[in-house]
Amino acid sequence: VAGASLDVTDRRRSQQALRESEERLAQLSRAVEQSPASILITDLDGRIEYVNPKFLEVTGYAATEVLGRNPSLLKGGKTPPEVYAELWSTISAGKEWRGELCNKRKDGAEFWELASISPITDGEGRTTHYLAIKEEITGRKLAEAERARMESELRQASKMEAVGQLAGGVAHDFNNMLAVILSYADVARAGLDAQDPLRQDLEEILSAARRSADLTQQLLAFSRRQAVVPQVLDLNDAISGQQGMITRLIGEDIALSVSFAPGLWNVRVDPGQIAQVLINLAVNARDAIANGGQIVIETANVVWSTDDPARPVDLAPGEYVRLSVRDTGVGMDPATLERIFEPFFTTKPEGRGTGLGLSTVYGIVKQNEGLIQVSSTRGQGTAFTVHLPRSVGERPTARPRTSRPASGGCETILVVEDEPQLLRLARRVLESAGYRVITAQTPDEACRIAEDRAGEIDLLLSDVVMPGMSGKQIQERIEGLNPRLRTVLMSGYPADIVSERGVVEADASFLAKPFSPEALVRKIRETLEN
């Protein structure tokens, strides 16, 4: 009886253990079925034997479409082949592999997963299956890509700011010297007979000085510190005005095609900057075309809404005018594309380019709150796309009439300039034009002169940035003594620094250095007559 009772007890214990084991197995099965991670099991040949519901949800497949097939049906295009090689060598050695995989859903959309793949072994340690547990991380990967893009843009912006600060720092002194060189060379040339051999030497000096001035302006344009006078423009008209020059620049073996959108909206931008953008993009396209080809310039109105998936991430929603310049040239590889807007970067042979053309365009577009994009494939040409904000409620600025030759006068002008050479130059030019000239090398000296002779002074010509007092402050001081005073302020500093000292960019009485004697005389006359 005792033995029978013991057998019943053992049997009950075994049954209880079996029930508990089945319950644990059921719990494990429910956990796998309800897991927030994708789970799949394959045999040693890689054939899928089990997938959980999360796997089907993530991939979009039905169980019948994947069972018996290899997981490679999910393979996306962004996982390097060496990752798969490492995966198989790791799990074949009986170890766990962890890493990121780019996979593809049934509908073709790619997604990223963080995967853990490990062998399943039997009681004797032999591998019988492989288990993969995967978590979708597409959102994280997109966030990482966006962060990398923003960091790249920040580095680019830092480069631009560094060059901009350098350009702004040297522009004042450099432009002062260029003004002296240009003006004295111009004055000397005007005093020579057309056949004088020295005249050609002076022409070369003038040419070199103008190229130097252009380089300074390119640096300032790149760094968005160029002094500009924005105007409301019809971009179609602006392109038409430059079409002849562009045709001459690109040569007869390249066809130029221009397509103007009807009813194009207006933009507000400096006309000279638009000319720089068009010419630099055209020259860049020309240099990319080896033996004949085509350049296409197009305009269009574009509206970008907040929820438009095609809207460029760096462009705010709104109305824009789009300018595109396409070519059939050699195109660019990805490495070149990454650096295309960097200052001084060029693919041209040494001595055949400054590397400032496209960086100038980039700076101009950014300065006008626009966006420039480039797309290119090696051997298939390049397309630059510029978006400029629409100008609403303003008519295009009338084109100025052809300027008449500069004329002088007999008024009295007070010239204030802390650079002695420029001070002497201004006096010489203005006295040659018939004006009475009083000079001052410091703001204090100018104020003392004004207190004694304020009633005599018709116009103040002053540098903007000087030790102790700005040109604007001198103007305000003298205007208090002589309300009828006219003023022309001049500077070689970039626009942002000038603006900080009270001179707005569109101020009609501002003269940017370097300037020619004729430009100085014309600005003085225009200001006196207005």
PDB file of C-alpha atoms in Angstrom, residues 69-240:
ATOM      1  CA  ARG A  69      12.521  31.465 -47.975  1.00  0.00           C
ATOM      2  CA  ASN A  70      15.895  33.045 -47.203  1.00  0.00           C
ATOM      3  CA  PRO A  71      15.990  36.328 -45.196  1.00  0.00           C
ATOM      4  CA  SER A  72      17.924  37.844 -48.108  1.00  0.00           C
ATOM      5  CA  LEU A  73      14.542  38.702 -49.649  1.00  0.00           C
ATOM      6  CA  LEU A  74      14.567  41.610 -47.160  1.00  0.00           C
ATOM      7  CA  LYS A  75      18.007  42.865 -48.124  1.00  0.00           C
ATOM      8  CA  GLY A  76      18.140  46.645 -48.767  1.00  0.00           C
ATOM      9  CA  GLY A  77      20.727  48.582 -50.696  1.00  0.00           C
ATOM     10  CA  LYS A  78      22.601  50.470 -48.000  1.00  0.00           C
ATOM     11  CA  THR A  79      24.242  47.674 -45.974  1.00  0.00           C
ATOM     12  CA  PRO A  80      27.851  47.116 -47.149  1.00  0.00           C
ATOM     13  CA  PRO A  81      28.625  43.539 -48.330  1.00  0.00           C
ATOM     14  CA  GLU A  82      31.356  43.201 -45.694  1.00  0.00           C
ATOM     15  CA  VAL A  83      28.715  43.496 -42.952  1.00  0.00           C
ATOM     16  CA  TYR A  84      26.949  40.372 -44.226  1.00  0.00           C
ATOM     17  CA  ALA A  85      30.288  38.550 -44.501  1.00  0.00           C
ATOM     18  CA  GLU A  86      31.091  39.399 -40.872  1.00  0.00           C
ATOM     19  CA  LEU A  87      27.585  38.348 -39.770  1.00  0.00           C
ATOM     20  CA  TRP A  88      27.851  34.849 -41.250  1.00  0.00           C
ATOM     21  CA  SER A  89      31.404  34.257 -40.088  1.00  0.00           C
ATOM     22  CA  THR A  90      30.382  35.238 -36.535  1.00  0.00           C
ATOM     23  CA  ILE A  91      27.274  33.062 -36.199  1.00  0.00           C
ATOM     24  CA  SER A  92      28.947  30.157 -38.039  1.00  0.00           C
ATOM     25  CA  ALA A  93      31.567  30.219 -35.291  1.00  0.00           C
ATOM     26  CA  GLY A  94      28.800  29.796 -32.708  1.00  0.00           C
ATOM     27  CA  LYS A  95      28.875  33.441 -31.522  1.00  0.00           C
ATOM     28  CA  GLU A  96      26.290  36.214 -31.358  1.00  0.00           C
ATOM     29  CA  TRP A  97      26.405  39.015 -33.962  1.00  0.00           C
ATOM     30  CA  ARG A  98      25.008  42.480 -33.286  1.00  0.00           C
ATOM     31  CA  GLY A  99      24.762  45.291 -35.793  1.00  0.00           C
ATOM     32  CA  GLU A 100      22.618  47.506 -38.021  1.00  0.00           C
ATOM     33  CA  LEU A 101      21.021  46.283 -41.239  1.00  0.00           C
ATOM     34  CA  CYS A 102      19.217  48.158 -43.972  1.00  0.00           C
ATOM     35  CA  ASN A 103      16.250  46.013 -45.050  1.00  0.00           C
ATOM     36  CA  LYS A 104      13.398  46.383 -47.506  1.00  0.00           C
ATOM     37  CA  ARG A 105       9.669  45.979 -46.918  1.00  0.00           C
ATOM     38  CA  LYS A 106       7.355  44.174 -49.301  1.00  0.00           C
ATOM     39  CA  ASP A 107       6.381  47.508 -50.897  1.00  0.00           C
ATOM     40  CA  GLY A 108      10.051  48.296 -51.593  1.00  0.00           C
ATOM     41  CA  ALA A 109      10.486  50.946 -48.878  1.00  0.00           C
ATOM     42  CA  GLU A 110      13.795  50.651 -47.064  1.00  0.00           C
ATOM     43  CA  PHE A 111      14.083  50.648 -43.283  1.00  0.00           C
ATOM     44  CA  TRP A 112      16.809  50.155 -40.693  1.00  0.00           C
ATOM     45  CA  GLU A 113      16.974  47.539 -37.931  1.00  0.00           C
ATOM     46  CA  LEU A 114      19.260  46.874 -34.995  1.00  0.00           C
ATOM     47  CA  ALA A 115      19.700  43.095 -35.105  1.00  0.00           C
ATOM     48  CA  SER A 116      20.953  40.436 -32.703  1.00  0.00           C
ATOM     49  CA  ILE A 117      21.532  37.094 -34.464  1.00  0.00           C
ATOM     50  CA  SER A 118      22.747  34.055 -32.538  1.00  0.00           C
ATOM     51  CA  PRO A 119      22.898  30.247 -32.845  1.00  0.00           C
ATOM     52  CA  ILE A 120      20.341  27.937 -31.157  1.00  0.00           C
ATOM     53  CA  THR A 121      22.009  24.767 -29.836  1.00  0.00           C
ATOM     54  CA  ASP A 122      20.719  21.366 -28.706  1.00  0.00           C
ATOM     55  CA  GLY A 123      21.543  19.571 -25.467  1.00  0.00           C
ATOM     56  CA  GLU A 124      24.906  18.502 -26.824  1.00  0.00           C
ATOM     57  CA  GLY A 125      25.931  22.006 -27.924  1.00  0.00           C
ATOM     58  CA  ARG A 126      25.336  21.485 -31.625  1.00  0.00           C
ATOM     59  CA  THR A 127      23.863  24.418 -33.598  1.00  0.00           C
ATOM     60  CA  THR A 128      20.447  23.534 -34.979  1.00  0.00           C
ATOM     61  CA  HIS A 129      18.957  26.909 -35.861  1.00  0.00           C
ATOM     62  CA  TYR A 130      19.630  30.645 -35.924  1.00  0.00           C
ATOM     63  CA  LEU A 131      17.577  33.181 -33.967  1.00  0.00           C
ATOM     64  CA  ALA A 132      17.270  36.829 -35.039  1.00  0.00           C
ATOM     65  CA  ILE A 133      15.767  39.490 -32.763  1.00  0.00           C
ATOM     66  CA  LYS A 134      15.458  42.875 -34.477  1.00  0.00           C
ATOM     67  CA  GLU A 135      14.338  46.367 -33.476  1.00  0.00           C
ATOM     68  CA  GLU A 136      13.369  48.920 -36.099  1.00  0.00           C
ATOM     69  CA  ILE A 137      15.529  52.083 -35.792  1.00  0.00           C
ATOM     70  CA  THR A 138      14.588  53.959 -38.983  1.00  0.00           C
ATOM     71  CA  GLY A 139      13.564  57.070 -37.033  1.00  0.00           C
ATOM     72  CA  ARG A 140      16.860  57.114 -35.172  1.00  0.00           C
ATOM     73  CA  LYS A 141      18.863  56.681 -38.372  1.00  0.00           C
ATOM     74  CA  LEU A 142      16.973  59.547 -40.039  1.00  0.00           C
ATOM     75  CA  ALA A 143      17.625  61.710 -36.973  1.00  0.00           C
ATOM     76  CA  GLU A 144      21.326  60.809 -37.122  1.00  0.00           C
ATOM     77  CA  ALA A 145      21.460  61.638 -40.828  1.00  0.00           C
ATOM     78  CA  GLU A 146      19.732  64.971 -40.183  1.00  0.00           C
ATOM     79  CA  ARG A 147      22.137  65.725 -37.334  1.00  0.00           C
ATOM     80  CA  ALA A 148      25.103  64.861 -39.566  1.00  0.00           C
ATOM     81  CA  ARG A 149      23.700  67.134 -42.287  1.00  0.00           C
ATOM     82  CA  MET A 150      23.247  69.977 -39.821  1.00  0.00           C
ATOM     83  CA  GLU A 151      26.753  69.473 -38.429  1.00  0.00           C
ATOM     84  CA  SER A 152      28.132  69.539 -41.978  1.00  0.00           C
ATOM     85  CA  GLU A 153      26.234  72.753 -42.685  1.00  0.00           C
ATOM     86  CA  LEU A 154      27.513  74.217 -39.414  1.00  0.00           C
ATOM     87  CA  ARG A 155      31.092  73.387 -40.392  1.00  0.00           C
ATOM     88  CA  GLN A 156      30.495  74.969 -43.784  1.00  0.00           C
ATOM     89  CA  ALA A 157      28.964  78.029 -42.154  1.00  0.00           C
ATOM     90  CA  SER A 158      31.943  78.249 -39.799  1.00  0.00           C
ATOM     91  CA  LYS A 159      34.319  78.177 -42.763  1.00  0.00           C
ATOM     92  CA  MET A 160      32.296  80.892 -44.452  1.00  0.00           C
ATOM     93  CA  GLU A 161      32.233  83.005 -41.303  1.00  0.00           C
ATOM     94  CA  ALA A 162      35.989  82.644 -40.837  1.00  0.00           C
ATOM     95  CA  VAL A 163      36.682  83.741 -44.400  1.00  0.00           C
ATOM     96  CA  GLY A 164      34.074  86.473 -44.024  1.00  0.00           C
ATOM     97  CA  GLN A 165      35.786  87.855 -40.942  1.00  0.00           C
ATOM     98  CA  LEU A 166      39.130  87.734 -42.732  1.00  0.00           C
ATOM     99  CA  ALA A 167      37.647  89.487 -45.770  1.00  0.00           C
ATOM    100  CA  GLY A 168      35.987  92.124 -43.640  1.00  0.00           C
ATOM    101  CA  GLY A 169      39.152  92.724 -41.663  1.00  0.00           C
ATOM    102  CA  VAL A 170      41.373  93.351 -44.673  1.00  0.00           C
ATOM    103  CA  ALA A 171      38.763  94.975 -46.934  1.00  0.00           C
ATOM    104  CA  HIS A 172      38.986  98.451 -45.402  1.00  0.00           C
ATOM    105  CA  ASP A 173      42.755  98.933 -45.727  1.00  0.00           C
ATOM    106  CA  PHE A 174      42.942  97.009 -48.987  1.00  0.00           C
ATOM    107  CA  ASN A 175      40.152  99.050 -50.565  1.00  0.00           C
ATOM    108  CA  ASN A 176      41.770 102.292 -49.354  1.00  0.00           C
ATOM    109  CA  MET A 177      44.990 101.340 -51.108  1.00  0.00           C
ATOM    110  CA  LEU A 178      43.145 100.255 -54.242  1.00  0.00           C
ATOM    111  CA  ALA A 179      41.300 103.569 -54.319  1.00  0.00           C
ATOM    112  CA  VAL A 180      44.645 105.385 -54.239  1.00  0.00           C
ATOM    113  CA  ILE A 181      46.150 103.151 -56.950  1.00  0.00           C
ATOM    114  CA  LEU A 182      43.118 103.353 -59.248  1.00  0.00           C
ATOM    115  CA  SER A 183      42.602 107.066 -58.835  1.00  0.00           C
ATOM    116  CA  TYR A 184      46.224 108.200 -59.226  1.00  0.00           C
ATOM    117  CA  ALA A 185      46.730 105.880 -62.183  1.00  0.00           C
ATOM    118  CA  ASP A 186      43.532 107.241 -63.744  1.00  0.00           C
ATOM    119  CA  VAL A 187      44.608 110.840 -63.160  1.00  0.00           C
ATOM    120  CA  ALA A 188      48.082 110.142 -64.563  1.00  0.00           C
ATOM    121  CA  ARG A 189      46.660 108.423 -67.636  1.00  0.00           C
ATOM    122  CA  ALA A 190      44.298 111.333 -68.333  1.00  0.00           C
ATOM    123  CA  GLY A 191      47.307 113.673 -68.476  1.00  0.00           C
ATOM    124  CA  LEU A 192      49.137 111.669 -71.137  1.00  0.00           C
ATOM    125  CA  ASP A 193      48.880 111.810 -74.898  1.00  0.00           C
ATOM    126  CA  ALA A 194      47.270 108.768 -76.522  1.00  0.00           C
ATOM    127  CA  GLN A 195      50.612 107.803 -78.128  1.00  0.00           C
ATOM    128  CA  ASP A 196      52.668 108.142 -74.955  1.00  0.00           C
ATOM    129  CA  PRO A 197      54.329 104.754 -74.153  1.00  0.00           C
ATOM    130  CA  LEU A 198      53.651 105.297 -70.436  1.00  0.00           C
ATOM    131  CA  ARG A 199      49.919 105.249 -71.137  1.00  0.00           C
ATOM    132  CA  GLN A 200      49.989 101.503 -71.837  1.00  0.00           C
ATOM    133  CA  ASP A 201      51.877 100.890 -68.586  1.00  0.00           C
ATOM    134  CA  LEU A 202      49.193 102.803 -66.686  1.00  0.00           C
ATOM    135  CA  GLU A 203      46.490 100.789 -68.457  1.00  0.00           C
ATOM    136  CA  GLU A 204      48.097  97.595 -67.125  1.00  0.00           C
ATOM    137  CA  ILE A 205      48.242  99.059 -63.604  1.00  0.00           C
ATOM    138  CA  LEU A 206      44.566 100.009 -63.821  1.00  0.00           C
ATOM    139  CA  SER A 207      43.626  96.585 -65.140  1.00  0.00           C
ATOM    140  CA  ALA A 208      45.454  94.778 -62.316  1.00  0.00           C
ATOM    141  CA  ALA A 209      43.943  97.085 -59.695  1.00  0.00           C
ATOM    142  CA  ARG A 210      40.423  96.495 -61.037  1.00  0.00           C
ATOM    143  CA  ARG A 211      40.947  92.728 -60.919  1.00  0.00           C
ATOM    144  CA  SER A 212      42.112  93.089 -57.318  1.00  0.00           C
ATOM    145  CA  ALA A 213      39.001  95.126 -56.530  1.00  0.00           C
ATOM    146  CA  ASP A 214      36.845  92.419 -58.148  1.00  0.00           C
ATOM    147  CA  LEU A 215      38.507  89.740 -55.983  1.00  0.00           C
ATOM    148  CA  THR A 216      37.754  91.775 -52.868  1.00  0.00           C
ATOM    149  CA  GLN A 217      34.123  92.099 -53.911  1.00  0.00           C
ATOM    150  CA  GLN A 218      33.933  88.353 -54.557  1.00  0.00           C
ATOM    151  CA  LEU A 219      35.227  87.636 -51.067  1.00  0.00           C
ATOM    152  CA  LEU A 220      32.715  90.049 -49.578  1.00  0.00           C
ATOM    153  CA  ALA A 221      29.906  88.553 -51.652  1.00  0.00           C
ATOM    154  CA  PHE A 222      30.857  85.043 -50.526  1.00  0.00           C
ATOM    155  CA  SER A 223      30.890  86.107 -46.874  1.00  0.00           C
ATOM    156  CA  ARG A 224      27.589  88.006 -47.347  1.00  0.00           C
ATOM    157  CA  ARG A 225      29.229  91.310 -46.390  1.00  0.00           C
ATOM    158  CA  GLN A 226      29.113  92.972 -49.761  1.00  0.00           C
ATOM    159  CA  ALA A 227      27.589  96.446 -49.790  1.00  0.00           C
ATOM    160  CA  VAL A 228      24.410  96.063 -51.833  1.00  0.00           C
ATOM    161  CA  VAL A 229      21.462  98.164 -52.958  1.00  0.00           C
ATOM    162  CA  PRO A 230      18.474  95.780 -53.303  1.00  0.00           C
ATOM    163  CA  GLN A 231      15.868  96.652 -55.914  1.00  0.00           C
ATOM    164  CA  VAL A 232      12.602  95.076 -57.017  1.00  0.00           C
ATOM    165  CA  LEU A 233      13.406  93.186 -60.226  1.00  0.00           C
ATOM    166  CA  ASP A 234      11.731  91.111 -62.882  1.00  0.00           C
ATOM    167  CA  LEU A 235      14.223  88.247 -63.120  1.00  0.00           C
ATOM    168  CA  ASN A 236      13.246  87.624 -66.742  1.00  0.00           C
ATOM    169  CA  ASP A 237      14.277  91.181 -67.619  1.00  0.00           C
ATOM    170  CA  ALA A 238      17.515  90.826 -65.654  1.00  0.00           C
ATOM    171  CA  ILE A 239      18.426  87.640 -67.546  1.00  0.00           C
ATOM    172  CA  SER A 240      17.551  89.260 -70.884  1.00  0.00           C
TER     173      SER A 240
END
